[in-house]
């Protein structure tokens, strides 16, 4: 795209774009004979969203450069910055996901290149004053400038494109390796993206050479302008490290491919295209590199994986913040003290989460003083580790430690608690007794919650006087890592209790999905269904290694039997038993798994130097039939089972929509964005129609329009 008319036409295809404004000011800087033109990026119509670049935003930036070039007298330099704490969040993904044809996709790529290139080819020095969030295209704009300052308070610096199904296609795949070398570029563009979109810290960006200098956020712009003036006057200059263009370049790309293979098994094309571009950047010219990026970005914008990734991103950014069916937030009651029944691993994780996020007293209780003391000591130890890692200061660590206590007696420990959550053994009768005992000592407005992974919350409340204040708060292990909470509403749960539960989820920085009280809820029900098919195939005669690798082409975060070890065979068996009781025609209980649990085994594999091998003692326990499946047969069988179960869950009203199923699998099980959770993948591979006779998503909703 090279003309204003084509830019206008492209912008017209994105009617919902929140157009980033590019406001120009001319600043007199001491010691600089001509003014410095400063462009400030700002979402002028919607300050709740960060500045992003769709066609309208690119056109605004392009017009700002036109204005500066026409300014008389001329300027000494051009700077670009953002509104407080936000430089730019990159491309407008919503708009990109609505592109309907290759030529339009190619126009998007070329337009971004043309506008950003003006900063690189400017006849006066250009400076990016990166005052905060700089993602994707925002970071590419900074790389296009001659110099870069960075705020030490910038909380998000990254190229998330490969995580979302595209590549940094507005210069990033050529500019970054030619600035910091291939090894650093592979780390930032591919490795970090595939590590759940890991962010760079400002100090890391400085060390890599992405930033030239870092300033405190309090006076960031003033210091940046002073530094720029020093550059313009020649008082100081930037020494950039020479880029190694020897064999290490190819080694870095090979390392990146090995890492992508280990995580994705070729399931998503974007990281491999990015690695191709980085490999070529060693010898290609800028024109050649940008042309290759144009083609890669065009292909990937039109890919199913990007459409699923954009859909998943929207779920995580929007739907996760506004649970469908949630009552009015104003009904939520304050929580000033938390009681936890149990002092085991899960209870201790919950205690640490609540005390860190809510900053309120947390009291643990258990059947005897020794267990309580051990639990409290474990939480205190975790706080000490956070201090040692520099994640909390000494004063904060002391405050958190003082807030965590324990007692084997419910009274008076829980008398003034506003929330009591149980995290005891998965036994219905035990949990029923817990709530009967707790209800006798807590206040009438105290919220009662269970962290059960599969049992009926309704039945837990059958013996209490006020079941309307009982909810499920199903956190996932490890609690500190997985962001999902399944908030379970029973038929008796009232709106005030549900609103309080959702408010607690938000305050502890988790994403909540509202689910009905159905066996194993969402994540565990689906994981158990597909894991059950894999285990059943082993029972029938499929070799363990064959069964465990059958789903690798999906690029899941771990194989089924690695997942089994993470969950724990005993827990997996218990959930399978619960679901077998509820749905005996679809969920079986494997005798082989029962034998593994009875033998006290923690998993199927032994690990030596990170390589799994089947534990000979486990192999000796497993009795197999004579009807093995091929990889293809087992994959089809597992996907068919998932499609069937999701359809039944939607029919039962376990969640409001397929989007909630996808959100649960992304946030609770770490399923990748390129699958869109799961339903877009089942749609695009034809599984949905084969099993259900129809798609889960509308055509174009999370896919390329038919």
XYZ file of C-alpha atoms in Angstrom:
706
model
C 0.000 0.000 0.000
C 1.534 3.311 -1.048
C -1.219 5.868 -1.475
C -3.578 7.754 0.794
C -6.540 6.413 -1.200
C -5.571 2.794 -0.534
C -5.054 3.584 3.158
C -8.515 5.119 3.323
C -10.008 2.074 1.588
C -8.266 -0.291 4.006
C -9.374 1.739 7.019
C -12.960 1.566 5.781
C -12.888 -2.202 6.131
C -12.353 -1.826 9.874
C -15.336 0.276 10.960
C -14.945 -0.668 14.632
C -11.301 0.385 14.876
C -10.516 2.670 17.803
C -8.238 4.940 15.806
C -4.969 5.803 17.501
C -4.338 9.530 17.343
C -0.833 10.835 16.692
C -0.642 14.334 18.164
C 2.376 16.478 17.284
C 4.020 19.054 19.544
C 7.096 21.126 18.805
C 9.375 21.431 21.812
C 12.246 23.809 22.420
C 15.001 21.759 24.037
C 17.967 23.572 25.689
C 21.087 23.416 23.574
C 19.280 22.275 20.439
C 18.979 24.987 17.751
C 15.742 23.736 16.172
C 12.600 22.325 17.803
C 12.119 18.633 18.477
C 8.869 17.280 17.042
C 7.225 14.961 19.553
C 4.466 12.587 18.407
C 2.232 11.262 21.197
C 0.226 8.114 20.459
C -3.177 8.133 22.102
C -6.492 6.331 21.698
C -8.380 9.584 21.695
C -11.898 8.090 21.620
C -11.422 5.297 24.133
C -8.925 5.848 26.939
C -9.819 2.448 28.435
C -7.913 0.732 25.611
C -4.211 1.107 24.795
C -3.061 2.628 21.534
C -3.097 0.066 18.721
C -2.406 0.247 15.006
C -5.105 -0.567 12.512
C -5.232 1.202 9.149
C -6.654 4.353 10.743
C -3.928 4.471 13.389
C -1.207 3.926 10.801
C -2.714 6.649 8.632
C -2.719 9.024 11.609
C 0.960 8.321 12.290
C 1.728 8.743 8.604
C -0.066 12.119 8.573
C 1.889 13.220 11.656
C 5.170 12.587 9.843
C 3.821 14.493 6.812
C 3.023 17.445 9.066
C 6.491 17.397 10.632
C 8.228 17.233 7.270
C 6.176 20.230 6.094
C 6.940 22.221 9.246
C 8.882 25.416 8.711
C 11.484 25.920 9.992
C 12.712 22.360 10.071
C 13.063 20.211 13.170
C 16.200 18.876 14.809
C 14.692 15.465 15.566
C 11.477 13.453 15.736
C 10.419 11.700 18.911
C 7.514 9.347 19.495
C 6.000 8.392 22.837
C 2.688 7.296 24.332
C 0.247 8.262 27.026
C 1.277 7.492 30.632
C 2.540 3.912 31.030
C 1.506 2.883 27.499
C 3.623 3.298 24.385
C 1.625 1.074 22.022
C 0.024 -2.362 22.278
C 0.769 -3.069 18.617
C -1.540 -4.112 15.819
C -5.321 -4.047 16.072
C -5.926 -7.802 16.281
C -9.695 -7.460 16.114
C -9.434 -5.784 12.755
C -6.768 -8.140 11.426
C -8.986 -11.110 12.284
C -11.746 -9.625 10.110
C -9.606 -9.418 6.972
C -11.352 -11.446 4.285
C -8.835 -11.699 1.424
C -5.126 -12.036 0.690
C -4.765 -8.670 -1.011
C -6.249 -6.909 1.979
C -3.907 -8.880 4.263
C -0.944 -7.888 2.092
C -2.032 -4.239 2.246
C -1.964 -4.443 6.052
C 1.615 -5.726 5.966
C 2.862 -3.202 3.411
C 1.167 -0.222 5.026
C 2.785 -0.918 8.387
C 6.181 -1.280 6.765
C 5.798 1.931 4.788
C 4.801 4.057 7.767
C 7.343 2.695 10.237
C 10.107 2.843 7.623
C 9.749 6.617 7.517
C 11.253 6.767 11.017
C 14.230 4.630 10.001
C 14.850 6.622 6.810
C 14.235 10.062 8.279
C 16.867 12.665 7.429
C 16.799 13.857 11.041
C 17.432 11.585 14.046
C 14.392 9.717 15.349
C 13.857 8.696 18.956
C 11.393 6.258 20.528
C 10.667 7.295 24.106
C 9.150 4.012 25.260
C 7.304 5.103 28.373
C 5.378 1.884 29.048
C 3.692 -1.075 27.382
C 5.294 -1.816 24.003
C 3.993 -4.939 22.309
C 4.268 -6.234 18.774
C 3.898 -3.365 16.328
C 4.586 -0.884 19.114
C 7.994 -2.452 19.684
C 8.566 -2.567 15.919
C 7.924 1.170 15.727
C 10.539 1.667 18.428
C 13.027 -0.527 16.520
C 12.456 1.570 13.397
C 13.708 4.651 15.234
C 17.404 5.479 15.409
C 17.490 5.624 19.223
C 15.387 4.196 22.046
C 14.933 5.215 25.673
C 12.908 3.004 27.996
C 11.043 3.567 31.238
C 12.128 1.336 34.113
C 8.415 1.049 34.906
C 7.494 -0.460 31.539
C 5.578 -3.573 32.549
C 5.077 -5.313 29.213
C 7.696 -5.519 26.465
C 7.311 -8.364 24.000
C 6.659 -9.694 20.555
C 3.550 -11.818 21.206
C 2.863 -12.511 17.518
C 3.996 -16.157 17.395
C 1.858 -16.824 20.464
C -1.129 -15.469 18.509
C -0.441 -17.145 15.176
C 1.368 -14.465 13.165
C 4.915 -13.002 13.046
C 6.357 -9.574 13.792
C 5.660 -8.477 10.243
C 6.269 -4.726 10.336
C 10.039 -5.005 10.539
C 10.627 -7.006 13.694
C 11.962 -10.199 12.131
C 14.603 -8.264 10.175
C 15.363 -5.303 12.424
C 15.745 -7.163 15.723
C 18.311 -9.800 14.653
C 20.265 -7.139 12.812
C 20.295 -5.056 15.996
C 20.996 -7.642 18.712
C 21.929 -10.825 16.810
C 20.054 -14.003 16.017
C 20.288 -15.595 19.467
C 18.606 -12.657 21.194
C 16.052 -12.310 18.410
C 15.074 -15.981 18.608
C 14.699 -15.625 22.358
C 12.470 -12.549 22.122
C 10.417 -13.431 19.042
C 10.020 -17.209 19.417
C 11.141 -18.573 22.787
C 9.349 -15.975 24.905
C 6.214 -16.106 22.780
C 5.983 -19.882 23.166
C 6.589 -19.614 26.911
C 3.017 -18.345 27.377
C 3.988 -14.956 25.989
C 6.736 -14.149 28.492
C 7.489 -10.440 28.838
C 10.874 -8.743 28.887
C 11.782 -6.609 31.862
C 13.325 -3.207 31.103
C 16.699 -4.324 32.473
C 16.623 -7.319 30.117
C 15.767 -5.119 27.141
C 18.725 -2.891 28.008
C 21.066 -5.857 28.399
C 19.989 -7.287 25.053
C 20.586 -3.935 23.342
C 16.962 -3.272 22.429
C 17.002 -0.098 24.530
C 19.877 2.389 24.552
C 19.207 3.688 28.053
C 16.633 3.408 30.848
C 15.127 6.177 32.980
C 12.854 6.289 35.995
C 9.146 6.717 35.148
C 8.744 9.750 37.447
C 10.535 12.109 35.038
C 10.941 9.782 32.088
C 10.049 12.164 29.266
C 12.142 15.020 30.655
C 15.173 12.767 31.063
C 14.631 11.256 27.629
C 14.545 14.677 25.989
C 17.706 15.694 27.833
C 19.416 12.507 26.682
C 18.242 13.068 23.103
C 19.612 16.603 23.245
C 22.982 15.178 24.270
C 22.923 12.906 21.240
C 22.003 15.802 18.953
C 24.769 18.001 20.372
C 27.295 15.199 20.093
C 27.940 15.224 23.842
C 27.537 11.462 23.934
C 26.856 8.646 21.536
C 25.530 5.098 21.623
C 27.936 2.196 21.288
C 26.105 -0.822 19.950
C 27.620 -4.285 20.008
C 28.711 -5.790 16.721
C 26.356 -8.506 15.516
C 27.868 -11.973 15.132
C 27.007 -13.173 11.628
C 29.022 -16.375 11.859
C 27.918 -19.941 12.588
C 26.255 -18.821 15.824
C 23.453 -17.314 13.741
C 22.497 -20.710 12.307
C 22.960 -22.325 15.722
C 20.440 -19.897 17.226
C 17.868 -20.675 14.531
C 18.382 -24.424 14.981
C 17.913 -24.030 18.734
C 14.694 -22.107 18.087
C 13.379 -24.840 15.786
C 14.133 -27.521 18.350
C 12.286 -25.534 20.999
C 9.282 -24.995 18.722
C 9.207 -28.691 17.847
C 9.293 -29.659 21.520
C 6.322 -27.414 22.321
C 4.250 -27.566 19.152
C 5.309 -30.605 17.105
C 4.676 -28.488 14.006
C 1.061 -27.771 14.992
C 1.232 -24.013 14.300
C 3.112 -22.384 11.410
C 3.939 -18.952 12.876
C 7.090 -19.753 14.912
C 8.610 -21.614 11.978
C 7.940 -18.711 9.594
C 9.510 -16.341 12.112
C 12.593 -18.556 12.322
C 12.822 -18.623 8.518
C 12.751 -14.825 8.469
C 15.393 -14.540 11.181
C 17.595 -17.037 9.340
C 17.334 -15.021 6.123
C 17.963 -11.700 7.895
C 21.665 -12.485 8.260
C 22.328 -11.816 4.582
C 19.201 -10.166 3.166
C 18.816 -6.453 2.530
C 16.162 -4.448 4.344
C 14.026 -4.405 1.192
C 14.314 -8.174 0.844
C 13.619 -8.718 4.522
C 10.550 -6.506 4.528
C 9.202 -8.147 1.356
C 9.594 -11.572 2.986
C 7.771 -10.303 6.070
C 4.953 -9.047 3.832
C 4.461 -12.514 2.384
C 4.689 -14.275 5.743
C 2.245 -11.895 7.394
C -0.163 -12.192 4.461
C -0.137 -15.981 4.654
C -0.549 -16.057 8.402
C -3.328 -13.462 8.625
C -5.268 -15.759 6.326
C -4.465 -18.869 8.384
C -6.904 -20.743 10.592
C -4.364 -20.719 13.433
C -4.292 -16.919 13.567
C -8.081 -16.670 13.518
C -8.232 -19.134 16.409
C -5.466 -17.233 18.195
C -7.246 -13.894 17.815
C -10.447 -15.490 19.098
C -8.592 -16.931 22.098
C -6.939 -13.591 22.799
C -10.329 -11.894 22.805
C -11.673 -14.489 25.236
C -8.805 -13.944 27.646
C -8.878 -10.160 27.380
C -12.629 -9.590 27.433
C -14.853 -12.536 28.225
C -12.665 -13.626 31.147
C -13.205 -10.233 32.784
C -16.996 -10.311 32.514
C -18.363 -13.773 33.367
C -21.572 -14.457 31.490
C -24.545 -14.739 33.837
C -22.862 -12.947 36.734
C -25.108 -11.007 39.144
C -24.703 -7.295 39.879
C -21.260 -6.618 41.374
C -22.833 -4.252 43.893
C -24.268 -7.279 45.707
C -20.823 -8.532 46.705
C -20.020 -8.474 50.423
C -16.569 -7.389 51.681
C -14.090 -10.077 52.706
C -11.873 -9.005 55.600
C -10.831 -12.433 56.890
C -10.467 -15.865 55.283
C -10.692 -19.268 56.925
C -9.292 -22.370 55.246
C -10.267 -25.869 56.332
C -7.294 -28.087 55.662
C -3.547 -27.555 55.898
C -2.255 -29.703 53.071
C -0.628 -28.660 49.795
C -3.723 -27.165 48.157
C -4.803 -25.391 51.345
C -1.357 -23.842 51.724
C -1.376 -22.652 48.114
C -4.755 -21.025 48.669
C -3.574 -19.405 51.900
C -0.574 -17.865 50.134
C -2.779 -16.595 47.300
C -5.365 -15.026 49.611
C -2.869 -13.340 51.921
C -0.835 -11.906 49.037
C -3.794 -10.611 47.055
C -6.391 -9.742 49.689
C -3.973 -8.588 52.429
C -6.356 -9.889 55.110
C -5.892 -12.371 57.982
C -5.916 -15.995 56.839
C -6.480 -18.811 59.341
C -5.854 -22.499 58.594
C -7.378 -25.346 60.559
C -7.078 -29.118 60.434
C -7.767 -32.197 62.524
C -4.807 -31.716 64.861
C -2.320 -29.078 65.968
C 0.664 -30.767 64.308
C -0.894 -30.571 60.855
C -1.929 -26.971 61.403
C 1.561 -25.989 62.525
C 3.090 -27.723 59.512
C 0.704 -25.951 57.157
C 1.323 -22.496 58.621
C 5.071 -23.126 58.559
C 4.825 -24.102 54.880
C 3.058 -20.839 54.001
C 5.582 -18.813 55.989
C 8.382 -20.640 54.171
C 6.893 -19.721 50.791
C 6.777 -16.065 51.860
C 10.462 -16.291 52.809
C 11.220 -17.685 49.342
C 9.379 -14.770 47.722
C 11.501 -12.369 49.760
C 14.710 -14.184 48.805
C 13.737 -13.889 45.137
C 13.105 -10.159 45.536
C 9.398 -10.466 44.756
C 8.415 -8.982 48.115
C 10.375 -6.669 50.397
C 11.305 -7.368 53.995
C 8.521 -5.222 55.451
C 5.884 -6.774 53.202
C 7.121 -10.270 53.997
C 6.822 -9.547 57.712
C 3.262 -8.244 57.266
C 2.204 -11.254 55.202
C 3.732 -13.671 57.676
C 1.900 -12.025 60.554
C -1.418 -12.355 58.705
C -1.190 -16.166 58.371
C -2.031 -18.209 61.454
C -3.650 -21.500 62.346
C -5.643 -23.345 64.977
C -7.202 -26.808 65.262
C -10.308 -25.161 66.757
C -12.968 -23.629 64.512
C -14.109 -21.370 67.325
C -13.010 -18.609 67.696
C -10.773 -18.813 64.586
C -13.646 -18.617 62.077
C -16.182 -16.607 64.082
C -15.391 -13.344 62.285
C -14.412 -14.830 58.897
C -16.206 -13.524 55.804
C -15.104 -16.452 53.625
C -14.384 -20.045 54.617
C -13.134 -22.412 51.925
C -12.540 -26.119 52.431
C -9.604 -27.905 50.800
C -9.784 -31.338 52.384
C -9.796 -34.852 50.942
C -12.231 -35.476 48.061
C -14.837 -37.348 50.055
C -18.431 -36.153 50.024
C -19.249 -37.196 53.590
C -16.100 -35.530 54.932
C -16.943 -32.301 53.157
C -20.550 -32.397 54.334
C -19.349 -32.699 57.924
C -16.910 -29.815 57.415
C -19.688 -27.466 56.302
C -22.036 -28.581 59.059
C -19.316 -27.838 61.631
C -18.299 -24.537 60.033
C -21.859 -23.244 59.742
C -22.237 -23.598 63.495
C -19.520 -21.053 64.244
C -19.479 -18.491 61.394
C -21.567 -15.369 60.977
C -24.861 -15.456 59.033
C -23.266 -13.624 56.080
C -20.083 -15.708 55.821
C -19.574 -17.172 52.334
C -18.940 -20.925 52.341
C -16.877 -22.339 49.481
C -15.487 -25.664 48.356
C -12.436 -26.264 46.194
C -13.740 -29.643 45.051
C -12.577 -30.750 41.628
C -15.463 -33.085 40.821
C -17.994 -33.636 43.607
C -21.521 -32.206 43.768
C -21.564 -28.844 45.527
C -25.328 -29.161 45.914
C -25.010 -32.422 47.831
C -22.338 -30.890 50.057
C -24.877 -28.319 51.185
C -27.714 -30.756 51.689
C -27.273 -30.836 55.470
C -26.681 -27.166 56.205
C -29.290 -24.628 57.194
C -28.349 -22.031 54.574
C -27.247 -23.701 51.325
C -27.844 -20.404 49.539
C -24.435 -19.174 50.714
C -22.490 -22.194 49.413
C -20.493 -21.960 46.166
C -17.738 -23.825 44.434
C -14.416 -22.051 43.962
C -12.416 -24.557 41.971
C -8.814 -23.344 41.740
C -6.314 -25.271 39.654
C -2.957 -26.696 40.651
C -0.490 -24.991 40.751
C -2.614 -22.162 42.131
C 0.049 -19.486 41.610
C 0.361 -20.304 37.908
C -3.018 -21.245 36.444
C -5.325 -18.229 36.164
C -8.718 -19.960 36.055
C -11.325 -20.330 38.778
C -14.463 -22.292 37.971
C -17.137 -20.559 40.060
C -19.868 -23.105 40.688
C -23.438 -22.024 41.320
C -25.880 -24.521 42.771
C -29.653 -24.180 42.326
C -29.767 -22.780 45.875
C -26.902 -20.255 45.635
C -28.175 -16.681 45.979
C -26.959 -13.702 43.985
C -25.145 -12.020 46.893
C -23.054 -15.133 47.580
C -22.271 -15.592 43.900
C -21.330 -11.917 43.516
C -19.028 -12.201 46.533
C -17.356 -15.317 45.128
C -16.761 -13.616 41.774
C -15.423 -10.506 43.503
C -12.935 -12.633 45.448
C -11.822 -14.246 42.189
C -11.186 -10.843 40.651
C -9.342 -9.568 43.726
C -6.965 -12.529 43.731
C -6.310 -11.760 40.042
C -7.937 -14.865 38.620
C -10.246 -15.198 35.647
C -13.636 -16.597 36.585
C -15.965 -18.720 34.487
C -19.427 -19.290 35.894
C -20.395 -22.971 35.688
C -23.354 -25.047 36.755
C -23.048 -27.712 39.426
C -22.376 -30.651 37.105
C -19.985 -33.579 37.694
C -16.338 -32.435 37.417
C -17.548 -29.070 36.008
C -15.667 -28.215 32.761
C -11.896 -28.734 32.711
C -11.712 -31.980 34.654
C -14.679 -33.438 32.816
C -13.109 -32.830 29.416
C -9.584 -33.837 30.427
C -10.930 -37.011 32.004
C -12.940 -37.810 28.868
C -10.007 -37.594 26.485
C -7.533 -39.104 28.973
C -9.996 -41.929 29.466
C -9.908 -42.697 25.752
C -6.099 -42.810 25.804
C -5.993 -45.064 28.869
C -8.697 -47.316 27.382
C -6.613 -47.738 24.241
C -3.682 -48.910 26.367
C -5.995 -51.330 28.163
C -7.011 -52.655 24.736
C -3.423 -53.231 23.625
C -2.002 -49.947 22.272
C 1.640 -49.468 23.329
C 2.007 -46.738 25.951
C 4.382 -44.649 23.828
C 2.032 -44.807 20.839
C -0.982 -43.806 22.916
C 0.867 -40.985 24.625
C 1.973 -39.453 21.317
C -1.345 -39.663 19.515
C -2.376 -36.070 20.287
C 1.055 -34.493 19.708
C -0.007 -32.925 16.371
C -2.377 -30.663 18.324
C 0.551 -28.974 20.102
C -0.911 -29.468 23.587
C 1.211 -28.304 26.536
C 1.880 -31.881 27.660
C 1.150 -35.434 26.617
C -1.674 -37.378 28.293
C 0.581 -39.418 30.571
C 2.668 -36.409 31.566
C -0.647 -34.768 32.463
C -1.559 -37.877 34.465
C 1.620 -37.477 36.528
C 0.907 -33.778 37.105
C -2.668 -34.412 38.229
C -1.685 -37.525 40.154
C -3.007 -41.013 39.292
C -5.056 -41.143 42.505
C -6.826 -37.868 41.727
C -7.397 -38.920 38.110
C -8.868 -42.224 39.304
C -11.160 -40.455 41.770
C -12.483 -38.058 39.111
C -12.967 -40.955 36.696
C -14.968 -42.808 39.361
C -17.125 -39.740 39.990
C -17.837 -39.316 36.290
C -18.415 -43.040 35.801
C -21.108 -42.885 38.472
C -22.756 -39.964 36.668
C -22.211 -41.081 33.053
C -21.346 -44.795 32.992
C -21.803 -45.077 29.230
C -19.008 -42.561 28.466
C -16.600 -42.692 31.414
C -14.930 -45.948 32.346
C -12.755 -46.804 35.345
C -9.560 -48.498 34.196
C -8.442 -51.522 36.183
C -4.898 -50.771 35.061
C -5.073 -47.220 36.478
C -6.502 -48.632 39.716
C -3.528 -50.997 39.982
C -1.092 -48.117 39.391
C -2.758 -46.155 42.197
C -2.842 -49.155 44.541
C 0.893 -49.625 43.988
C 1.518 -46.022 45.059
C 2.957 -44.982 41.719
C 3.088 -41.264 40.906
C 2.955 -41.729 37.163
C 3.736 -43.932 34.193
C 7.232 -42.684 33.490
C 10.647 -42.498 35.057
C 12.644 -39.438 34.063
C 16.383 -39.443 33.391
C 17.974 -36.235 32.082
C 14.541 -34.971 31.095
C 13.765 -38.029 28.962
C 10.750 -40.163 29.933
C 10.880 -43.956 29.900
C 8.096 -46.271 31.015
C 8.618 -47.355 34.619
C 9.261 -51.135 34.464
C 7.238 -51.617 37.646
C 4.284 -49.830 36.055
C 4.677 -51.856 32.868
C 4.506 -55.026 34.969
C 1.185 -53.894 36.465
C -0.560 -53.203 33.159
C -2.625 -55.944 31.575
C -3.405 -55.365 27.895
C -5.806 -56.844 25.395
C -5.103 -57.714 21.792
C -6.831 -54.838 19.970
C -4.317 -51.979 19.625
C -5.149 -48.683 17.923
C -3.024 -46.746 15.480
C -2.045 -43.165 16.233
C -4.580 -41.929 13.705
C -7.377 -44.082 15.110
C -6.737 -42.986 18.675
C -6.490 -39.310 17.709
C -9.831 -39.465 15.876
C -11.399 -41.357 18.765
C -10.180 -38.815 21.334
C -11.308 -35.799 19.312
C -14.702 -37.371 18.643
C -15.079 -37.942 22.387
C -14.246 -34.309 23.128
C -16.743 -33.046 20.553
C -19.451 -35.317 21.933
C -18.809 -34.289 25.539
C -18.704 -30.579 24.754
C -21.999 -30.851 22.900
C -23.603 -32.638 25.843
C -22.251 -30.076 28.305
C -23.731 -27.261 26.254
C -27.051 -29.093 26.049
C -26.976 -29.501 29.852
C -26.254 -25.806 30.389
C -22.977 -26.415 32.230
C -21.768 -23.140 30.696
C -23.425 -20.433 28.652
C -21.613 -20.937 25.342
C -18.760 -22.746 23.538
C -16.577 -19.716 24.288
C -16.688 -20.610 27.989
C -15.510 -24.153 27.231
C -12.593 -22.712 25.270
C -11.770 -20.184 27.971
C -11.689 -22.935 30.596
C -9.289 -25.077 28.590
C -7.000 -22.135 27.782
C -6.797 -20.813 31.338
C -7.294 -23.999 33.346
C -5.396 -26.530 31.250
C -3.002 -24.334 29.269
C -4.377 -25.396 25.882
C -2.832 -23.283 23.131
C -4.204 -20.236 21.414
C -3.724 -21.785 17.953
C -6.478 -24.271 18.827
C -8.694 -21.444 20.058
C -9.147 -23.565 23.155
C -10.690 -26.527 21.322
C -14.006 -25.803 19.569
C -12.520 -23.829 16.624
C -10.106 -26.708 16.019
C -12.908 -29.271 16.126
C -14.812 -27.106 13.639
C -11.999 -26.578 11.153
C -10.992 -30.259 11.149
C -14.561 -31.396 10.502
C -14.878 -33.251 13.814
C -17.798 -31.132 15.028
C -19.929 -31.870 11.984
C -18.942 -35.539 11.967
C -20.007 -35.973 15.592
C -22.766 -33.386 16.058
C -23.871 -32.573 12.547
C -23.009 -28.892 13.001
C -20.229 -26.527 14.018
C -19.734 -25.064 17.466
C -18.785 -21.632 16.065
C -20.308 -19.629 13.251
C -18.205 -19.595 10.094
C -15.719 -16.747 10.418
C -16.210 -16.438 14.165
C -12.902 -18.113 14.959
C -11.852 -19.143 11.476
C -11.292 -17.845 7.968
C -14.750 -17.179 6.462
C -15.852 -19.910 4.053
